Amino acid sequence: MEQLMDISHVSYSYHTMQGETPALSNINFTVHKGDFLAIVGPSGCGKSTLLSLMAGLLEPEQGSVFLYGQKVSLKGSHTIGYMLQHDHLFEWRTVEKNVLLGLEIQNKLTSETKKSVLGLLKTYGLYKFKDARPSQLSGGMRQRAALIRTLALKPEILLLDEPFSALDYQTRLTVGDDIGAIIKKEGKTAILVTHDLSEAISLGTQIIVLSKRPATIKKIIPIHFPESISALERRNSPEFKDYFNKIWKELNEHE
Ligand code: ADP
Ligand code: MG
């Protein structure tokens, strides 16, 4: 499969008045088109830092992040979509105005791009809420709207930083599966940071297990399920528990 992103010997430390905090140490992996990589690791180990580096928001101290062979930067020509724990929908704008916001800011709002975004609202059941305010939507619908706003810019890669963790457990299950299905249907490449192993296994094509800070890669575990099965079917399959135990062991092994 086509190589999209290459993370090569990346290290990063934060420097503050209190001193130096090494966050990442010699991280190497490759993202191919269509991958759904899930990144798991202890709290505070450097997961969000890694996504910021992949987005070009931070520059590596050592090593490089390449997208299609070019170093990523905010000024680059490639589009990277970023979705966070809080959906950041604006209450003073309607759902339609929210999902068009990115295009508006980037001066890319044309009748054509608008039509394609309204198409996404239709496909994913939000069209009838296009004139509603975010507070009138359920938690799940809000995350759908946030995803559509991200997809509107046609990103080459989607970076998701614990996007479901603000939702209660029940909602998180359905929304996680739902968002995963949309990403798959749209043929997007995604990197999901999560502390929820079940979420990682139910959505991922590979799981990257990070050590505690400064994060190093402990293991990359490929996840094999038939293409056609849903996240829920994955959760109910016999292999699920084996993957869970394997990753759990990896995470809790003494370094
Ligand atoms: P995670 O997302 O895995 O919980 P982060 O990448 O957010 O971890 O943070 C990794 C480490 O870097 C933590 O110890 C955190 O306190 C520290 N850190 C994060 N952001 C900053 C910052 N802006 N300045 C200084 N230290 C930071
Ligand atoms: Mg984080």
Short mmCIF file of C-alpha atoms and ligand atoms in Angstrom, two decimals:
data_model
loop_
_atom_site.label_atom_id
_atom_site.label_comp_id
_atom_site.label_asym_id
_atom_site.label_seq_id
_atom_site.Cartn_x
_atom_site.Cartn_y
_atom_site.Cartn_z
CA MET A 1 0.00 0.00 0.00
CA GLU A 2 1.03 3.57 -0.66
CA GLN A 3 3.14 5.17 2.05
CA LEU A 4 1.57 8.33 3.40
CA MET A 5 3.49 9.40 6.46
CA ASP A 6 6.86 8.46 7.85
CA ILE A 7 7.84 9.18 11.43
CA SER A 8 11.58 8.81 11.50
CA HIS A 9 13.73 8.85 14.67
CA VAL A 10 11.56 11.49 16.30
CA SER A 11 12.44 12.78 19.76
CA TYR A 12 10.93 15.73 21.58
CA SER A 13 11.35 17.50 24.94
CA TYR A 14 9.49 20.41 26.50
CA HIS A 15 11.62 23.14 27.98
CA THR A 16 10.13 25.21 30.76
CA MET A 17 11.35 27.30 33.69
CA GLN A 18 11.18 24.12 35.76
CA GLY A 19 13.51 22.32 33.42
CA GLU A 20 13.37 19.80 30.64
CA THR A 21 10.60 17.22 30.20
CA PRO A 22 11.56 14.57 27.65
CA ALA A 23 8.28 13.47 26.05
CA LEU A 24 9.24 11.26 23.09
CA SER A 25 12.34 9.24 22.39
CA ASN A 26 13.30 7.83 19.00
CA ILE A 27 9.83 7.13 17.60
CA ASN A 28 9.71 5.32 14.25
CA PHE A 29 6.71 4.11 12.28
CA THR A 30 5.10 4.39 8.90
CA VAL A 31 1.51 5.14 8.01
CA HIS A 32 0.08 3.68 4.81
CA LYS A 33 -2.97 4.86 2.96
CA GLY A 34 -6.12 3.42 4.51
CA ASP A 35 -4.46 2.53 7.81
CA PHE A 36 -6.33 3.09 11.04
CA LEU A 37 -3.58 3.28 13.61
CA ALA A 38 -4.52 3.31 17.25
CA ILE A 39 -1.97 4.65 19.71
CA VAL A 40 -2.23 3.55 23.34
CA GLY A 41 0.00 4.29 26.29
CA PRO A 42 -0.02 5.45 29.90
CA SER A 43 -1.48 8.84 30.75
CA GLY A 44 1.08 11.62 30.28
CA CYS A 45 3.45 9.47 28.20
CA GLY A 46 3.50 11.77 25.18
CA LYS A 47 0.58 10.69 22.97
CA SER A 48 -0.81 14.19 22.36
CA THR A 49 2.72 15.45 21.78
CA LEU A 50 3.16 12.82 19.07
CA LEU A 51 -0.05 13.91 17.31
CA SER A 52 1.03 17.57 17.50
CA LEU A 53 4.29 16.63 15.81
CA MET A 54 2.42 14.67 13.12
CA ALA A 55 0.17 17.68 12.54
CA GLY A 56 3.16 20.00 12.19
CA LEU A 57 2.08 22.00 15.25
CA LEU A 58 5.39 21.13 16.94
CA GLU A 59 8.76 20.51 15.32
CA PRO A 60 10.77 17.44 16.31
CA GLU A 61 13.91 18.08 18.29
CA GLN A 62 15.49 15.17 16.50
CA GLY A 63 14.26 13.23 13.51
CA SER A 64 11.54 14.15 11.04
CA VAL A 65 7.91 13.65 10.15
CA PHE A 66 7.32 13.24 6.42
CA LEU A 67 4.00 13.39 4.60
CA TYR A 68 4.31 12.16 1.02
CA GLY A 69 8.06 12.53 1.39
CA GLN A 70 7.97 16.18 2.47
CA LYS A 71 8.52 17.43 6.00
CA VAL A 72 5.19 18.34 7.56
CA SER A 73 4.64 21.96 8.42
CA LEU A 74 1.67 24.20 8.99
CA LYS A 75 2.43 25.93 5.71
CA GLY A 76 2.55 22.64 3.80
CA SER A 77 0.23 22.00 0.90
CA HIS A 78 -1.24 18.85 2.41
CA THR A 79 -4.26 18.88 4.64
CA ILE A 80 -4.23 17.24 8.02
CA GLY A 81 -7.49 16.95 9.95
CA TYR A 82 -7.44 17.17 13.72
CA MET A 83 -10.24 16.12 16.05
CA LEU A 84 -10.08 16.55 19.80
CA GLN A 85 -11.83 15.42 22.94
CA HIS A 86 -14.08 18.46 22.94
CA ASP A 87 -15.93 18.96 19.71
CA HIS A 88 -15.43 22.75 19.69
CA LEU A 89 -18.72 23.39 17.94
CA PHE A 90 -19.81 27.00 18.28
CA GLU A 91 -23.19 27.53 19.86
CA TRP A 92 -23.81 30.84 18.08
CA ARG A 93 -23.59 29.11 14.72
CA THR A 94 -26.03 26.60 13.27
CA VAL A 95 -24.88 23.06 12.56
CA GLU A 96 -24.51 23.95 8.87
CA LYS A 97 -22.45 27.06 9.67
CA ASN A 98 -20.31 25.00 12.03
CA VAL A 99 -19.46 22.31 9.49
CA LEU A 100 -18.65 24.97 6.87
CA LEU A 101 -16.40 26.91 9.26
CA GLY A 102 -13.10 25.32 8.21
CA LEU A 103 -13.79 25.98 4.54
CA GLU A 104 -14.80 29.54 5.35
CA ILE A 105 -11.62 30.23 7.34
CA GLN A 106 -9.44 28.76 4.60
CA ASN A 107 -11.26 30.70 1.89
CA LYS A 108 -12.32 27.48 0.23
CA LEU A 109 -16.07 27.93 0.51
CA THR A 110 -17.51 27.62 -2.99
CA SER A 111 -20.86 26.31 -4.18
CA GLU A 112 -19.07 23.09 -5.03
CA THR A 113 -17.37 22.51 -1.65
CA LYS A 114 -20.58 23.54 0.11
CA LYS A 115 -22.54 21.00 -1.89
CA SER A 116 -20.13 18.25 -0.95
CA VAL A 117 -20.38 19.10 2.77
CA LEU A 118 -24.18 19.23 2.65
CA GLY A 119 -23.93 15.82 0.98
CA LEU A 120 -22.01 14.52 3.99
CA LEU A 121 -24.69 15.92 6.32
CA LYS A 122 -27.29 14.06 4.25
CA THR A 123 -25.37 10.78 4.13
CA TYR A 124 -24.78 10.82 7.86
CA GLY A 125 -28.26 11.83 8.98
CA LEU A 126 -27.62 15.40 10.08
CA TYR A 127 -29.19 17.30 7.20
CA LYS A 128 -32.49 17.76 8.98
CA PHE A 129 -30.58 19.36 11.86
CA LYS A 130 -28.63 21.78 9.69
CA ASP A 131 -30.44 24.81 11.11
CA ALA A 132 -30.26 23.58 14.70
CA ARG A 133 -27.76 24.78 17.29
CA PRO A 134 -25.12 22.35 18.65
CA SER A 135 -26.86 22.21 22.05
CA GLN A 136 -29.92 20.70 20.37
CA LEU A 137 -27.87 17.69 19.24
CA SER A 138 -27.00 14.54 21.19
CA GLY A 139 -23.38 13.90 22.14
CA GLY A 140 -23.09 11.41 19.29
CA MET A 141 -24.55 13.79 16.71
CA ARG A 142 -22.18 16.52 17.87
CA GLN A 143 -19.19 14.25 17.27
CA ARG A 144 -20.58 13.41 13.82
CA ALA A 145 -20.88 17.13 13.08
CA ALA A 146 -17.31 17.69 14.31
CA LEU A 147 -16.10 14.87 12.07
CA ILE A 148 -17.96 16.25 9.05
CA ARG A 149 -16.41 19.67 9.69
CA THR A 150 -13.00 17.97 9.66
CA LEU A 151 -13.80 15.92 6.53
CA ALA A 152 -15.00 19.07 4.76
CA LEU A 153 -11.38 20.07 4.20
CA LYS A 154 -10.69 16.71 2.55
CA PRO A 155 -7.76 15.89 4.82
CA GLU A 156 -5.24 13.32 3.67
CA ILE A 157 -4.89 12.08 7.20
CA LEU A 158 -7.12 12.39 10.27
CA LEU A 159 -5.61 12.77 13.71
CA LEU A 160 -7.99 11.95 16.54
CA ASP A 161 -6.92 12.76 20.10
CA GLU A 162 -9.19 10.85 22.49
CA PRO A 163 -12.23 12.21 20.66
CA PHE A 164 -14.74 10.11 22.57
CA SER A 165 -13.40 10.38 26.09
CA ALA A 166 -15.77 13.17 27.14
CA LEU A 167 -18.76 10.91 26.40
CA ASP A 168 -20.30 8.50 28.87
CA TYR A 169 -19.46 4.82 28.42
CA GLN A 170 -22.62 3.77 26.58
CA THR A 171 -22.49 6.69 24.17
CA ARG A 172 -18.78 6.23 23.66
CA LEU A 173 -19.31 2.70 22.38
CA THR A 174 -21.88 3.66 19.77
CA VAL A 175 -20.22 6.93 18.77
CA GLY A 176 -16.82 5.29 18.49
CA ASP A 177 -18.18 2.58 16.23
CA ASP A 178 -20.16 5.13 14.24
CA ILE A 179 -17.25 7.51 13.66
CA GLY A 180 -15.02 4.56 12.81
CA ALA A 181 -17.51 3.36 10.19
CA ILE A 182 -17.72 6.83 8.62
CA ILE A 183 -13.92 7.12 8.41
CA LYS A 184 -13.76 3.70 6.78
CA LYS A 185 -16.58 4.48 4.34
CA GLU A 186 -14.91 7.74 3.32
CA GLY A 187 -11.67 5.81 2.76
CA LYS A 188 -9.66 7.99 5.12
CA THR A 189 -6.41 7.25 6.87
CA ALA A 190 -6.66 7.83 10.61
CA ILE A 191 -4.52 7.92 13.72
CA LEU A 192 -6.48 7.50 16.92
CA VAL A 193 -5.02 8.20 20.34
CA THR A 194 -7.03 6.49 23.06
CA HIS A 195 -6.60 5.10 26.54
CA ASP A 196 -9.43 2.64 25.85
CA LEU A 197 -7.94 -0.65 24.66
CA SER A 198 -11.32 -1.99 23.52
CA GLU A 199 -11.84 1.09 21.38
CA ALA A 200 -8.39 0.64 19.87
CA ILE A 201 -8.99 -3.04 19.01
CA SER A 202 -12.51 -2.47 17.69
CA LEU A 203 -11.34 0.23 15.25
CA GLY A 204 -7.65 -0.23 14.54
CA THR A 205 -5.72 -1.97 11.79
CA GLN A 206 -2.61 -1.68 13.96
CA ILE A 207 -2.03 -0.79 17.59
CA ILE A 208 1.05 1.13 18.61
CA VAL A 209 1.85 0.56 22.28
CA LEU A 210 3.90 3.32 23.88
CA SER A 211 5.98 3.09 27.04
CA LYS A 212 5.72 5.56 29.87
CA ARG A 213 7.35 8.96 29.42
CA PRO A 214 9.51 9.63 27.50
CA ALA A 215 7.47 7.48 25.14
CA THR A 216 9.23 4.87 23.08
CA ILE A 217 7.44 2.32 20.93
CA LYS A 218 7.11 -0.89 22.92
CA LYS A 219 5.34 -2.83 20.25
CA ILE A 220 3.32 -2.47 17.06
CA ILE A 221 0.56 -5.06 16.97
CA PRO A 222 -1.26 -5.73 13.69
CA ILE A 223 -4.98 -6.38 14.12
CA HIS A 224 -6.53 -8.84 11.70
CA PHE A 225 -10.27 -8.95 11.21
CA PRO A 226 -12.24 -9.50 8.00
CA GLU A 227 -12.80 -6.20 6.16
CA SER A 228 -16.55 -6.58 6.23
CA ILE A 229 -17.17 -6.85 9.95
CA SER A 230 -18.25 -3.95 12.13
CA ALA A 231 -16.64 -2.64 15.29
CA LEU A 232 -19.39 -4.30 17.33
CA GLU A 233 -18.78 -7.64 15.62
CA ARG A 234 -15.08 -7.25 16.41
CA ARG A 235 -15.93 -6.71 20.07
CA ASN A 236 -17.97 -9.92 20.10
CA SER A 237 -15.43 -12.06 18.28
CA PRO A 238 -13.30 -14.66 20.08
CA GLU A 239 -10.02 -13.03 18.91
CA PHE A 240 -10.94 -9.79 20.67
CA LYS A 241 -10.03 -11.06 24.11
CA ASP A 242 -6.69 -12.41 22.86
CA TYR A 243 -5.77 -9.02 21.43
CA PHE A 244 -6.90 -7.34 24.62
CA ASN A 245 -4.74 -9.59 26.81
CA LYS A 246 -1.76 -9.21 24.53
CA ILE A 247 -1.89 -5.40 24.59
CA TRP A 248 -2.70 -5.29 28.29
CA LYS A 249 0.37 -7.38 29.00
CA GLU A 250 2.51 -5.20 26.76
CA LEU A 251 1.31 -2.05 28.54
CA ASN A 252 1.85 -3.39 32.02
CA GLU A 253 5.14 -5.16 31.49
CA HIS A 254 7.93 -3.68 33.59
CA GLU A 255 10.41 -1.70 31.60
P1 ADP B 1 -0.52 12.25 26.87
O1 ADP B 1 -1.28 12.83 25.76
O2 ADP B 1 0.06 10.90 26.59
O3 ADP B 1 -1.30 12.20 28.15
P2 ADP B 1 1.17 14.61 26.55
O4 ADP B 1 1.77 14.42 25.20
O5 ADP B 1 0.05 15.57 26.66
O6 ADP B 1 0.78 13.17 27.17
O7 ADP B 1 2.32 15.08 27.54
C1 ADP B 1 3.54 14.38 27.73
C2 ADP B 1 4.35 15.05 28.83
O8 ADP B 1 4.75 16.35 28.44
C3 ADP B 1 3.56 15.23 30.13
O9 ADP B 1 4.44 14.98 31.19
C4 ADP B 1 3.15 16.67 30.12
O10 ADP B 1 3.04 17.17 31.42
C5 ADP B 1 4.28 17.32 29.35
N1 ADP B 1 3.79 18.48 28.58
C6 ADP B 1 2.79 18.48 27.69
N2 ADP B 1 2.61 19.69 27.13
C7 ADP B 1 3.55 20.50 27.72
C8 ADP B 1 3.91 21.88 27.57
N3 ADP B 1 3.27 22.67 26.72
N4 ADP B 1 4.92 22.35 28.34
C9 ADP B 1 5.59 21.54 29.21
N5 ADP B 1 5.31 20.24 29.38
C10 ADP B 1 4.31 19.71 28.65
MG MG B 2 -3.24 13.57 25.64
#
